[in-house]
């Protein structure tokens, strides 16, 4: 071998690729670590009912595994939006976590502690004002649909004349019908349909004044936000056309205060599509759980349509629902 050939072989040897060592853990082994984590029985979604001085109030919790052993989650209190839980601590069969206050009064953290007894989540919630309430929770249903949806005939939920088929939830009913328009002139009671529905397509036409806020609740549990959001605002889950606290619209399509606007919403199981002012802004996305202001946390049951009337003035002129048939 001449000197030139030996030199070239030396260069090739020095440039050889290093041996690649692959990780021992495969993607499919994540379930193995979940089996070993302490508090694994908490993992999942929970529909919660809080006893507030004898009156049931809905709440919701999701617990997830982050990495090998850390439990994290999201929590919906009896008011406000879904909030992240940075860590759920578990020791000797009991769990606890705390989150900063949101809309509640008081300066303390909201704290939750409890355990699972015979498959039921139970414990106490201490609000930022220091008041403590007991709760119970059951595992939330998946609400998966296996058969293709068949649609029935459209139903006019609002007849354009009066409040037939609707009921106010508060002590004072501010809702009136003027010139064929369903109107809430100021903050007051929410308005709930007497009929209940499971899967459906819903068409609503609405208008709000500057700075106002309302919402359309699907099955009485999942709010699609109506708000006078700035037209140049980056969409998020608490602004116009978002599913409150969970799903953001992919585009801000609010026409602005004083303009008639439309939502066409399809809800099948947990999957929702929102078409706002003719544009699809949420497409077949899963709603994880109830939103703040829900009537109850009984997600397995049919529920009504309800309009939020306790946040500001709002008007509706068409409310048409097409239920799925079995």
PDB file of C-alpha atoms in Angstrom:
ATOM      1  CA  UNK A   1       0.000   0.000   0.000  1.00  0.00           C
ATOM      2  CA  UNK A   2       1.476   3.357  -0.970  1.00  0.00           C
ATOM      3  CA  UNK A   3       1.526   6.362   1.319  1.00  0.00           C
ATOM      4  CA  UNK A   4      -1.372   8.087  -0.458  1.00  0.00           C
ATOM      5  CA  UNK A   5      -3.702   5.075  -0.093  1.00  0.00           C
ATOM      6  CA  UNK A   6      -2.805   4.639   3.579  1.00  0.00           C
ATOM      7  CA  UNK A   7      -3.508   8.315   4.212  1.00  0.00           C
ATOM      8  CA  UNK A   8      -6.966   8.067   2.620  1.00  0.00           C
ATOM      9  CA  UNK A   9      -7.848   4.945   4.626  1.00  0.00           C
ATOM     10  CA  UNK A  10      -6.874   6.731   7.822  1.00  0.00           C
ATOM     11  CA  UNK A  11      -9.218   9.613   7.035  1.00  0.00           C
ATOM     12  CA  UNK A  12     -12.107   7.232   6.298  1.00  0.00           C
ATOM     13  CA  UNK A  13     -11.565   5.368   9.561  1.00  0.00           C
ATOM     14  CA  UNK A  14     -11.562   8.578  11.597  1.00  0.00           C
ATOM     15  CA  UNK A  15     -14.850   9.695   9.969  1.00  0.00           C
ATOM     16  CA  UNK A  16     -16.703   6.454  10.631  1.00  0.00           C
ATOM     17  CA  UNK A  17     -20.119   6.984  12.158  1.00  0.00           C
ATOM     18  CA  UNK A  18     -20.351   6.238  15.883  1.00  0.00           C
ATOM     19  CA  UNK A  19     -22.446   3.284  16.951  1.00  0.00           C
ATOM     20  CA  UNK A  20     -26.017   4.319  17.740  1.00  0.00           C
ATOM     21  CA  UNK A  21     -27.496   2.988  20.969  1.00  0.00           C
ATOM     22  CA  UNK A  22     -31.300   2.992  21.061  1.00  0.00           C
ATOM     23  CA  UNK A  23     -33.313   3.627  24.197  1.00  0.00           C
ATOM     24  CA  UNK A  24     -34.555   0.520  25.944  1.00  0.00           C
ATOM     25  CA  UNK A  25     -38.054   1.911  26.445  1.00  0.00           C
ATOM     26  CA  UNK A  26     -40.542   1.731  23.586  1.00  0.00           C
ATOM     27  CA  UNK A  27     -43.533   4.022  23.094  1.00  0.00           C
ATOM     28  CA  UNK A  28     -45.882   1.245  24.056  1.00  0.00           C
ATOM     29  CA  UNK A  29     -44.286   0.924  27.482  1.00  0.00           C
ATOM     30  CA  UNK A  30     -45.904   4.103  28.841  1.00  0.00           C
ATOM     31  CA  UNK A  31     -48.741   1.997  30.237  1.00  0.00           C
ATOM     32  CA  UNK A  32     -46.136   0.045  32.219  1.00  0.00           C
ATOM     33  CA  UNK A  33     -45.065   3.208  34.040  1.00  0.00           C
ATOM     34  CA  UNK A  34     -48.684   4.172  34.648  1.00  0.00           C
ATOM     35  CA  UNK A  35     -49.175   0.808  36.346  1.00  0.00           C
ATOM     36  CA  UNK A  36     -46.310   1.554  38.726  1.00  0.00           C
ATOM     37  CA  UNK A  37     -47.164   5.170  39.603  1.00  0.00           C
ATOM     38  CA  UNK A  38     -48.600   5.862  43.032  1.00  0.00           C
ATOM     39  CA  UNK A  39     -52.125   7.237  42.751  1.00  0.00           C
ATOM     40  CA  UNK A  40     -52.752   5.711  39.318  1.00  0.00           C
ATOM     41  CA  UNK A  41     -56.417   5.168  40.258  1.00  0.00           C
ATOM     42  CA  UNK A  42     -56.907   8.957  40.112  1.00  0.00           C
ATOM     43  CA  UNK A  43     -55.927   9.163  36.443  1.00  0.00           C
ATOM     44  CA  UNK A  44     -58.875  10.089  34.231  1.00  0.00           C
ATOM     45  CA  UNK A  45     -61.800  12.503  34.213  1.00  0.00           C
ATOM     46  CA  UNK A  46     -64.257  12.979  37.058  1.00  0.00           C
ATOM     47  CA  UNK A  47     -67.725  14.549  37.109  1.00  0.00           C
ATOM     48  CA  UNK A  48     -68.038  16.168  40.525  1.00  0.00           C
ATOM     49  CA  UNK A  49     -70.950  17.476  42.587  1.00  0.00           C
ATOM     50  CA  UNK A  50     -70.192  19.920  45.401  1.00  0.00           C
ATOM     51  CA  UNK A  51     -72.585  20.277  48.333  1.00  0.00           C
ATOM     52  CA  UNK A  52     -72.874  24.015  48.977  1.00  0.00           C
ATOM     53  CA  UNK A  53     -75.062  24.282  52.052  1.00  0.00           C
ATOM     54  CA  UNK A  54     -77.458  21.652  50.730  1.00  0.00           C
ATOM     55  CA  UNK A  55     -77.458  22.861  47.113  1.00  0.00           C
ATOM     56  CA  UNK A  56     -75.563  20.743  44.542  1.00  0.00           C
ATOM     57  CA  UNK A  57     -73.067  22.609  42.346  1.00  0.00           C
ATOM     58  CA  UNK A  58     -71.209  21.048  39.386  1.00  0.00           C
ATOM     59  CA  UNK A  59     -67.441  20.729  39.167  1.00  0.00           C
ATOM     60  CA  UNK A  60     -64.931  18.665  37.154  1.00  0.00           C
ATOM     61  CA  UNK A  61     -61.420  17.250  37.444  1.00  0.00           C
ATOM     62  CA  UNK A  62     -58.987  15.618  35.047  1.00  0.00           C
ATOM     63  CA  UNK A  63     -55.813  13.912  36.297  1.00  0.00           C
ATOM     64  CA  UNK A  64     -52.999  12.917  33.928  1.00  0.00           C
ATOM     65  CA  UNK A  65     -49.597  11.293  34.262  1.00  0.00           C
ATOM     66  CA  UNK A  66     -46.693  13.569  33.316  1.00  0.00           C
ATOM     67  CA  UNK A  67     -43.502  11.614  32.727  1.00  0.00           C
ATOM     68  CA  UNK A  68     -42.866   8.575  34.914  1.00  0.00           C
ATOM     69  CA  UNK A  69     -44.543   9.488  38.200  1.00  0.00           C
ATOM     70  CA  UNK A  70     -45.879  13.073  38.409  1.00  0.00           C
ATOM     71  CA  UNK A  71     -49.641  13.600  38.442  1.00  0.00           C
ATOM     72  CA  UNK A  72     -50.928  16.848  36.895  1.00  0.00           C
ATOM     73  CA  UNK A  73     -54.339  17.946  35.704  1.00  0.00           C
ATOM     74  CA  UNK A  74     -57.083  20.476  35.032  1.00  0.00           C
ATOM     75  CA  UNK A  75     -59.861  21.575  37.340  1.00  0.00           C
ATOM     76  CA  UNK A  76     -63.183  23.355  36.780  1.00  0.00           C
ATOM     77  CA  UNK A  77     -64.595  24.814  39.963  1.00  0.00           C
ATOM     78  CA  UNK A  78     -68.224  25.766  40.542  1.00  0.00           C
ATOM     79  CA  UNK A  79     -67.472  28.975  38.612  1.00  0.00           C
ATOM     80  CA  UNK A  80     -64.827  30.218  36.194  1.00  0.00           C
ATOM     81  CA  UNK A  81     -62.901  28.380  33.505  1.00  0.00           C
ATOM     82  CA  UNK A  82     -60.740  25.247  33.428  1.00  0.00           C
ATOM     83  CA  UNK A  83     -57.481  25.826  35.304  1.00  0.00           C
ATOM     84  CA  UNK A  84     -54.217  23.886  35.131  1.00  0.00           C
ATOM     85  CA  UNK A  85     -53.125  21.886  38.166  1.00  0.00           C
ATOM     86  CA  UNK A  86     -49.323  21.831  38.279  1.00  0.00           C
ATOM     87  CA  UNK A  87     -49.178  18.772  40.543  1.00  0.00           C
ATOM     88  CA  UNK A  88     -51.578  16.419  42.273  1.00  0.00           C
ATOM     89  CA  UNK A  89     -49.953  14.994  45.398  1.00  0.00           C
ATOM     90  CA  UNK A  90     -50.833  11.473  46.521  1.00  0.00           C
ATOM     91  CA  UNK A  91     -49.839   9.835  49.787  1.00  0.00           C
ATOM     92  CA  UNK A  92     -51.266   6.971  51.832  1.00  0.00           C
ATOM     93  CA  UNK A  93     -54.402   6.687  49.726  1.00  0.00           C
ATOM     94  CA  UNK A  94     -55.264  10.390  49.762  1.00  0.00           C
ATOM     95  CA  UNK A  95     -54.704  13.173  47.226  1.00  0.00           C
ATOM     96  CA  UNK A  96     -54.472  16.947  47.380  1.00  0.00           C
ATOM     97  CA  UNK A  97     -53.757  19.935  45.165  1.00  0.00           C
ATOM     98  CA  UNK A  98     -54.055  23.713  45.279  1.00  0.00           C
ATOM     99  CA  UNK A  99     -54.533  26.395  42.611  1.00  0.00           C
ATOM    100  CA  UNK A 100     -54.539  30.216  42.764  1.00  0.00           C
ATOM    101  CA  UNK A 101     -57.899  32.010  42.967  1.00  0.00           C
ATOM    102  CA  UNK A 102     -59.557  33.010  39.707  1.00  0.00           C
ATOM    103  CA  UNK A 103     -62.904  34.827  40.024  1.00  0.00           C
ATOM    104  CA  UNK A 104     -63.541  33.785  43.618  1.00  0.00           C
ATOM    105  CA  UNK A 105     -63.392  36.245  46.483  1.00  0.00           C
ATOM    106  CA  UNK A 106     -60.588  35.838  49.011  1.00  0.00           C
ATOM    107  CA  UNK A 107     -56.815  35.672  48.775  1.00  0.00           C
ATOM    108  CA  UNK A 108     -56.090  32.050  49.704  1.00  0.00           C
ATOM    109  CA  UNK A 109     -55.435  29.308  47.186  1.00  0.00           C
ATOM    110  CA  UNK A 110     -58.353  27.056  46.326  1.00  0.00           C
ATOM    111  CA  UNK A 111     -57.432  23.675  47.788  1.00  0.00           C
ATOM    112  CA  UNK A 112     -58.879  20.219  47.155  1.00  0.00           C
ATOM    113  CA  UNK A 113     -58.197  17.042  49.088  1.00  0.00           C
ATOM    114  CA  UNK A 114     -59.848  13.653  49.093  1.00  0.00           C
ATOM    115  CA  UNK A 115     -59.719   9.957  48.336  1.00  0.00           C
ATOM    116  CA  UNK A 116     -61.439   7.247  46.310  1.00  0.00           C
ATOM    117  CA  UNK A 117     -63.884   5.117  48.293  1.00  0.00           C
ATOM    118  CA  UNK A 118     -65.591   2.226  46.475  1.00  0.00           C
ATOM    119  CA  UNK A 119     -64.941   3.902  43.130  1.00  0.00           C
ATOM    120  CA  UNK A 120     -66.315   7.282  44.249  1.00  0.00           C
ATOM    121  CA  UNK A 121     -64.097  10.352  44.476  1.00  0.00           C
ATOM    122  CA  UNK A 122     -64.890  12.221  47.681  1.00  0.00           C
ATOM    123  CA  UNK A 123     -63.390  14.889  49.890  1.00  0.00           C
ATOM    124  CA  UNK A 124     -63.443  18.618  50.593  1.00  0.00           C
ATOM    125  CA  UNK A 125     -62.899  21.845  48.678  1.00  0.00           C
ATOM    126  CA  UNK A 126     -61.707  24.915  50.554  1.00  0.00           C
ATOM    127  CA  UNK A 127     -62.468  28.127  48.682  1.00  0.00           C
ATOM    128  CA  UNK A 128     -60.171  31.194  48.694  1.00  0.00           C
ATOM    129  CA  UNK A 129     -62.506  32.814  51.254  1.00  0.00           C
ATOM    130  CA  UNK A 130     -61.828  29.946  53.667  1.00  0.00           C
ATOM    131  CA  UNK A 131     -65.212  28.220  53.368  1.00  0.00           C
ATOM    132  CA  UNK A 132     -65.080  24.428  53.037  1.00  0.00           C
ATOM    133  CA  UNK A 133     -67.554  22.191  51.205  1.00  0.00           C
ATOM    134  CA  UNK A 134     -67.790  18.445  50.683  1.00  0.00           C
ATOM    135  CA  UNK A 135     -67.895  16.840  47.234  1.00  0.00           C
ATOM    136  CA  UNK A 136     -68.423  13.507  45.506  1.00  0.00           C
ATOM    137  CA  UNK A 137     -67.420  12.522  41.994  1.00  0.00           C
ATOM    138  CA  UNK A 138     -67.847   9.689  39.517  1.00  0.00           C
ATOM    139  CA  UNK A 139     -65.843   8.825  36.437  1.00  0.00           C
ATOM    140  CA  UNK A 140     -66.938  10.884  33.450  1.00  0.00           C
ATOM    141  CA  UNK A 141     -68.428   8.963  30.505  1.00  0.00           C
ATOM    142  CA  UNK A 142     -66.488   8.794  27.238  1.00  0.00           C
ATOM    143  CA  UNK A 143     -69.595   9.636  25.157  1.00  0.00           C
ATOM    144  CA  UNK A 144     -68.219   7.848  22.106  1.00  0.00           C
ATOM    145  CA  UNK A 145     -70.625   7.289  19.213  1.00  0.00           C
ATOM    146  CA  UNK A 146     -70.158   4.253  16.970  1.00  0.00           C
ATOM    147  CA  UNK A 147     -73.071   4.569  14.538  1.00  0.00           C
ATOM    148  CA  UNK A 148     -73.481   7.225  11.859  1.00  0.00           C
ATOM    149  CA  UNK A 149     -75.682  10.123  12.949  1.00  0.00           C
ATOM    150  CA  UNK A 150     -79.202  10.368  11.545  1.00  0.00           C
ATOM    151  CA  UNK A 151     -80.830  13.765  11.818  1.00  0.00           C
ATOM    152  CA  UNK A 152     -84.463  14.413  12.610  1.00  0.00           C
ATOM    153  CA  UNK A 153     -86.607  17.398  11.718  1.00  0.00           C
ATOM    154  CA  UNK A 154     -85.626  20.952  12.721  1.00  0.00           C
ATOM    155  CA  UNK A 155     -87.383  22.400  15.773  1.00  0.00           C
ATOM    156  CA  UNK A 156     -88.027  26.109  16.309  1.00  0.00           C
ATOM    157  CA  UNK A 157     -87.034  26.485  19.965  1.00  0.00           C
ATOM    158  CA  UNK A 158     -88.022  30.167  19.962  1.00  0.00           C
ATOM    159  CA  UNK A 159     -91.437  30.893  18.439  1.00  0.00           C
ATOM    160  CA  UNK A 160     -90.844  34.628  17.938  1.00  0.00           C
ATOM    161  CA  UNK A 161     -93.857  35.532  20.096  1.00  0.00           C
ATOM    162  CA  UNK A 162     -93.279  34.669  23.747  1.00  0.00           C
ATOM    163  CA  UNK A 163     -91.223  32.578  26.174  1.00  0.00           C
ATOM    164  CA  UNK A 164     -93.165  29.353  25.623  1.00  0.00           C
ATOM    165  CA  UNK A 165     -90.811  26.392  26.050  1.00  0.00           C
ATOM    166  CA  UNK A 166     -88.318  28.353  28.170  1.00  0.00           C
ATOM    167  CA  UNK A 167     -87.826  29.052  31.864  1.00  0.00           C
ATOM    168  CA  UNK A 168     -85.681  31.543  33.757  1.00  0.00           C
ATOM    169  CA  UNK A 169     -83.357  30.203  36.449  1.00  0.00           C
ATOM    170  CA  UNK A 170     -83.197  33.219  38.765  1.00  0.00           C
ATOM    171  CA  UNK A 171     -85.624  34.987  41.066  1.00  0.00           C
ATOM    172  CA  UNK A 172     -86.290  37.779  38.567  1.00  0.00           C
ATOM    173  CA  UNK A 173     -86.920  37.118  34.874  1.00  0.00           C
ATOM    174  CA  UNK A 174     -85.640  39.998  32.745  1.00  0.00           C
ATOM    175  CA  UNK A 175     -86.152  38.126  29.438  1.00  0.00           C
ATOM    176  CA  UNK A 176     -88.829  39.595  27.149  1.00  0.00           C
ATOM    177  CA  UNK A 177     -89.887  39.296  23.514  1.00  0.00           C
ATOM    178  CA  UNK A 178     -89.956  42.579  21.577  1.00  0.00           C
ATOM    179  CA  UNK A 179     -90.851  42.721  17.884  1.00  0.00           C
ATOM    180  CA  UNK A 180     -90.029  39.047  17.479  1.00  0.00           C
ATOM    181  CA  UNK A 181     -86.660  39.364  19.253  1.00  0.00           C
ATOM    182  CA  UNK A 182     -85.800  37.407  22.413  1.00  0.00           C
ATOM    183  CA  UNK A 183     -84.193  40.074  24.583  1.00  0.00           C
ATOM    184  CA  UNK A 184     -82.312  40.277  27.866  1.00  0.00           C
ATOM    185  CA  UNK A 185     -81.973  44.063  28.366  1.00  0.00           C
ATOM    186  CA  UNK A 186     -79.736  43.786  31.434  1.00  0.00           C
ATOM    187  CA  UNK A 187     -77.942  41.204  33.553  1.00  0.00           C
ATOM    188  CA  UNK A 188     -80.251  38.864  35.432  1.00  0.00           C
ATOM    189  CA  UNK A 189     -81.451  35.294  35.058  1.00  0.00           C
ATOM    190  CA  UNK A 190     -80.246  32.686  32.608  1.00  0.00           C
ATOM    191  CA  UNK A 191     -82.808  31.198  30.207  1.00  0.00           C
ATOM    192  CA  UNK A 192     -83.138  27.415  29.856  1.00  0.00           C
ATOM    193  CA  UNK A 193     -85.114  25.381  27.321  1.00  0.00           C
ATOM    194  CA  UNK A 194     -87.697  22.981  28.710  1.00  0.00           C
ATOM    195  CA  UNK A 195     -86.742  20.352  26.138  1.00  0.00           C
ATOM    196  CA  UNK A 196     -83.558  18.340  26.589  1.00  0.00           C
ATOM    197  CA  UNK A 197     -81.315  16.984  23.865  1.00  0.00           C
ATOM    198  CA  UNK A 198     -78.456  14.545  23.369  1.00  0.00           C
ATOM    199  CA  UNK A 199     -76.784  15.042  19.959  1.00  0.00           C
ATOM    200  CA  UNK A 200     -77.904  17.902  17.726  1.00  0.00           C
ATOM    201  CA  UNK A 201     -77.230  20.688  15.260  1.00  0.00           C
ATOM    202  CA  UNK A 202     -78.040  24.163  16.584  1.00  0.00           C
ATOM    203  CA  UNK A 203     -78.486  27.426  14.668  1.00  0.00           C
ATOM    204  CA  UNK A 204     -78.646  30.676  16.647  1.00  0.00           C
ATOM    205  CA  UNK A 205     -78.663  34.311  15.563  1.00  0.00           C
ATOM    206  CA  UNK A 206     -77.651  36.833  18.212  1.00  0.00           C
ATOM    207  CA  UNK A 207     -76.548  40.396  18.868  1.00  0.00           C
ATOM    208  CA  UNK A 208     -74.784  42.022  21.824  1.00  0.00           C
ATOM    209  CA  UNK A 209     -73.965  45.648  22.650  1.00  0.00           C
ATOM    210  CA  UNK A 210     -70.459  46.969  23.235  1.00  0.00           C
ATOM    211  CA  UNK A 211     -68.654  45.297  26.120  1.00  0.00           C
ATOM    212  CA  UNK A 212     -71.327  42.670  26.759  1.00  0.00           C
ATOM    213  CA  UNK A 213     -70.923  38.966  27.411  1.00  0.00           C
ATOM    214  CA  UNK A 214     -73.219  35.952  27.076  1.00  0.00           C
ATOM    215  CA  UNK A 215     -73.029  32.336  25.983  1.00  0.00           C
ATOM    216  CA  UNK A 216     -74.859  29.353  24.528  1.00  0.00           C
ATOM    217  CA  UNK A 217     -74.701  26.251  26.727  1.00  0.00           C
ATOM    218  CA  UNK A 218     -74.936  22.891  24.961  1.00  0.00           C
ATOM    219  CA  UNK A 219     -76.800  20.254  26.996  1.00  0.00           C
ATOM    220  CA  UNK A 220     -76.667  22.903  29.705  1.00  0.00           C
ATOM    221  CA  UNK A 221     -73.000  22.012  30.347  1.00  0.00           C
ATOM    222  CA  UNK A 222     -70.680  23.295  27.611  1.00  0.00           C
ATOM    223  CA  UNK A 223     -70.565  27.025  26.902  1.00  0.00           C
ATOM    224  CA  UNK A 224     -69.815  28.451  23.471  1.00  0.00           C
ATOM    225  CA  UNK A 225     -68.755  31.978  24.330  1.00  0.00           C
ATOM    226  CA  UNK A 226     -70.604  35.054  23.064  1.00  0.00           C
ATOM    227  CA  UNK A 227     -68.527  38.125  23.803  1.00  0.00           C
ATOM    228  CA  UNK A 228     -67.683  41.497  22.338  1.00  0.00           C
ATOM    229  CA  UNK A 229     -64.083  40.405  21.797  1.00  0.00           C
ATOM    230  CA  UNK A 230     -61.734  42.832  19.982  1.00  0.00           C
ATOM    231  CA  UNK A 231     -61.548  42.049  16.275  1.00  0.00           C
ATOM    232  CA  UNK A 232     -57.743  42.082  16.395  1.00  0.00           C
ATOM    233  CA  UNK A 233     -57.522  39.836  19.481  1.00  0.00           C
ATOM    234  CA  UNK A 234     -55.637  36.569  19.174  1.00  0.00           C
ATOM    235  CA  UNK A 235     -58.255  33.822  19.690  1.00  0.00           C
ATOM    236  CA  UNK A 236     -58.272  31.936  22.953  1.00  0.00           C
ATOM    237  CA  UNK A 237     -60.689  29.692  24.780  1.00  0.00           C
ATOM    238  CA  UNK A 238     -62.443  32.474  26.710  1.00  0.00           C
ATOM    239  CA  UNK A 239     -63.123  34.763  23.731  1.00  0.00           C
ATOM    240  CA  UNK A 240     -65.705  34.835  20.940  1.00  0.00           C
ATOM    241  CA  UNK A 241     -66.739  31.392  19.601  1.00  0.00           C
ATOM    242  CA  UNK A 242     -64.489  29.472  21.993  1.00  0.00           C
ATOM    243  CA  UNK A 243     -65.713  26.578  24.126  1.00  0.00           C
ATOM    244  CA  UNK A 244     -65.119  28.353  27.408  1.00  0.00           C
ATOM    245  CA  UNK A 245     -61.796  27.479  28.968  1.00  0.00           C
ATOM    246  CA  UNK A 246     -61.133  24.473  26.714  1.00  0.00           C
ATOM    247  CA  UNK A 247     -61.203  25.143  22.956  1.00  0.00           C
ATOM    248  CA  UNK A 248     -60.155  28.306  21.128  1.00  0.00           C
ATOM    249  CA  UNK A 249     -61.544  29.356  17.763  1.00  0.00           C
ATOM    250  CA  UNK A 250     -58.900  29.176  15.036  1.00  0.00           C
ATOM    251  CA  UNK A 251     -59.760  32.696  13.871  1.00  0.00           C
ATOM    252  CA  UNK A 252     -61.362  35.812  15.352  1.00  0.00           C
ATOM    253  CA  UNK A 253     -64.533  36.328  13.304  1.00  0.00           C
ATOM    254  CA  UNK A 254     -66.505  38.598  15.638  1.00  0.00           C
ATOM    255  CA  UNK A 255     -68.374  41.187  13.533  1.00  0.00           C
ATOM    256  CA  UNK A 256     -68.533  43.606  16.439  1.00  0.00           C
ATOM    257  CA  UNK A 257     -71.094  45.073  18.802  1.00  0.00           C
ATOM    258  CA  UNK A 258     -74.558  45.819  17.457  1.00  0.00           C
ATOM    259  CA  UNK A 259     -74.266  43.382  14.522  1.00  0.00           C
ATOM    260  CA  UNK A 260     -76.389  40.276  14.021  1.00  0.00           C
ATOM    261  CA  UNK A 261     -74.163  37.196  14.086  1.00  0.00           C
ATOM    262  CA  UNK A 262     -74.634  33.442  13.710  1.00  0.00           C
ATOM    263  CA  UNK A 263     -73.423  30.227  15.279  1.00  0.00           C
ATOM    264  CA  UNK A 264     -74.031  26.846  13.677  1.00  0.00           C
ATOM    265  CA  UNK A 265     -72.975  24.253  16.227  1.00  0.00           C
ATOM    266  CA  UNK A 266     -72.912  20.475  15.871  1.00  0.00           C
ATOM    267  CA  UNK A 267     -72.493  18.353  19.004  1.00  0.00           C
ATOM    268  CA  UNK A 268     -72.142  14.563  18.758  1.00  0.00           C
ATOM    269  CA  UNK A 269     -70.988  12.888  21.945  1.00  0.00           C
ATOM    270  CA  UNK A 270     -68.093  15.078  23.072  1.00  0.00           C
ATOM    271  CA  UNK A 271     -67.175  16.198  19.560  1.00  0.00           C
ATOM    272  CA  UNK A 272     -68.120  19.751  18.647  1.00  0.00           C
ATOM    273  CA  UNK A 273     -67.957  21.811  15.473  1.00  0.00           C
ATOM    274  CA  UNK A 274     -68.564  25.562  15.626  1.00  0.00           C
ATOM    275  CA  UNK A 275     -69.249  27.594  12.492  1.00  0.00           C
ATOM    276  CA  UNK A 276     -69.260  31.290  13.405  1.00  0.00           C
ATOM    277  CA  UNK A 277     -70.533  33.787  10.850  1.00  0.00           C
ATOM    278  CA  UNK A 278     -70.086  31.203   8.104  1.00  0.00           C
ATOM    279  CA  UNK A 279     -66.522  30.184   9.011  1.00  0.00           C
ATOM    280  CA  UNK A 280     -65.584  26.892  10.672  1.00  0.00           C
ATOM    281  CA  UNK A 281     -63.546  27.956  13.691  1.00  0.00           C
ATOM    282  CA  UNK A 282     -63.675  24.683  15.680  1.00  0.00           C
ATOM    283  CA  UNK A 283     -63.798  21.430  13.720  1.00  0.00           C
ATOM    284  CA  UNK A 284     -64.850  18.153  15.346  1.00  0.00           C
ATOM    285  CA  UNK A 285     -62.869  18.748  18.534  1.00  0.00           C
ATOM    286  CA  UNK A 286     -63.379  16.957  21.849  1.00  0.00           C
ATOM    287  CA  UNK A 287     -64.839  18.891  24.777  1.00  0.00           C
ATOM    288  CA  UNK A 288     -63.007  17.388  27.779  1.00  0.00           C
ATOM    289  CA  UNK A 289     -65.614  18.246  30.407  1.00  0.00           C
ATOM    290  CA  UNK A 290     -68.163  20.718  31.723  1.00  0.00           C
ATOM    291  CA  UNK A 291     -67.415  24.434  31.587  1.00  0.00           C
ATOM    292  CA  UNK A 292     -67.952  26.972  34.350  1.00  0.00           C
ATOM    293  CA  UNK A 293     -71.606  27.883  34.816  1.00  0.00           C
ATOM    294  CA  UNK A 294     -72.896  24.434  33.838  1.00  0.00           C
ATOM    295  CA  UNK A 295     -76.297  23.446  35.197  1.00  0.00           C
ATOM    296  CA  UNK A 296     -74.977  20.090  36.390  1.00  0.00           C
ATOM    297  CA  UNK A 297     -72.140  17.609  35.886  1.00  0.00           C
ATOM    298  CA  UNK A 298     -74.291  14.665  34.755  1.00  0.00           C
ATOM    299  CA  UNK A 299     -72.578  14.307  31.395  1.00  0.00           C
ATOM    300  CA  UNK A 300     -74.167  10.961  30.534  1.00  0.00           C
ATOM    301  CA  UNK A 301     -77.641  12.534  30.437  1.00  0.00           C
ATOM    302  CA  UNK A 302     -79.374  14.690  27.796  1.00  0.00           C
ATOM    303  CA  UNK A 303     -79.564  18.373  28.647  1.00  0.00           C
ATOM    304  CA  UNK A 304     -81.201  21.644  27.597  1.00  0.00           C
ATOM    305  CA  UNK A 305     -80.025  24.620  25.599  1.00  0.00           C
ATOM    306  CA  UNK A 306     -79.449  27.586  27.839  1.00  0.00           C
ATOM    307  CA  UNK A 307     -78.591  31.217  27.217  1.00  0.00           C
ATOM    308  CA  UNK A 308     -76.430  33.084  29.684  1.00  0.00           C
ATOM    309  CA  UNK A 309     -78.224  36.176  30.922  1.00  0.00           C
ATOM    310  CA  UNK A 310     -76.273  37.025  34.073  1.00  0.00           C
ATOM    311  CA  UNK A 311     -73.274  38.691  32.372  1.00  0.00           C
ATOM    312  CA  UNK A 312     -74.853  41.417  30.233  1.00  0.00           C
ATOM    313  CA  UNK A 313     -77.476  42.337  27.613  1.00  0.00           C
ATOM    314  CA  UNK A 314     -78.030  40.035  24.632  1.00  0.00           C
ATOM    315  CA  UNK A 315     -80.624  39.430  21.900  1.00  0.00           C
ATOM    316  CA  UNK A 316     -81.601  36.314  19.920  1.00  0.00           C
ATOM    317  CA  UNK A 317     -83.890  36.180  16.896  1.00  0.00           C
ATOM    318  CA  UNK A 318     -83.590  32.595  15.608  1.00  0.00           C
ATOM    319  CA  UNK A 319     -83.015  29.425  17.614  1.00  0.00           C
ATOM    320  CA  UNK A 320     -83.371  26.254  15.534  1.00  0.00           C
ATOM    321  CA  UNK A 321     -82.265  22.808  16.712  1.00  0.00           C
ATOM    322  CA  UNK A 322     -82.093  19.602  14.694  1.00  0.00           C
ATOM    323  CA  UNK A 323     -81.817  16.623  17.053  1.00  0.00           C
ATOM    324  CA  UNK A 324     -80.232  13.307  16.158  1.00  0.00           C
ATOM    325  CA  UNK A 325     -82.583  10.341  16.025  1.00  0.00           C
ATOM    326  CA  UNK A 326     -81.782   6.784  17.062  1.00  0.00           C
TER     327      UNK A 326
END
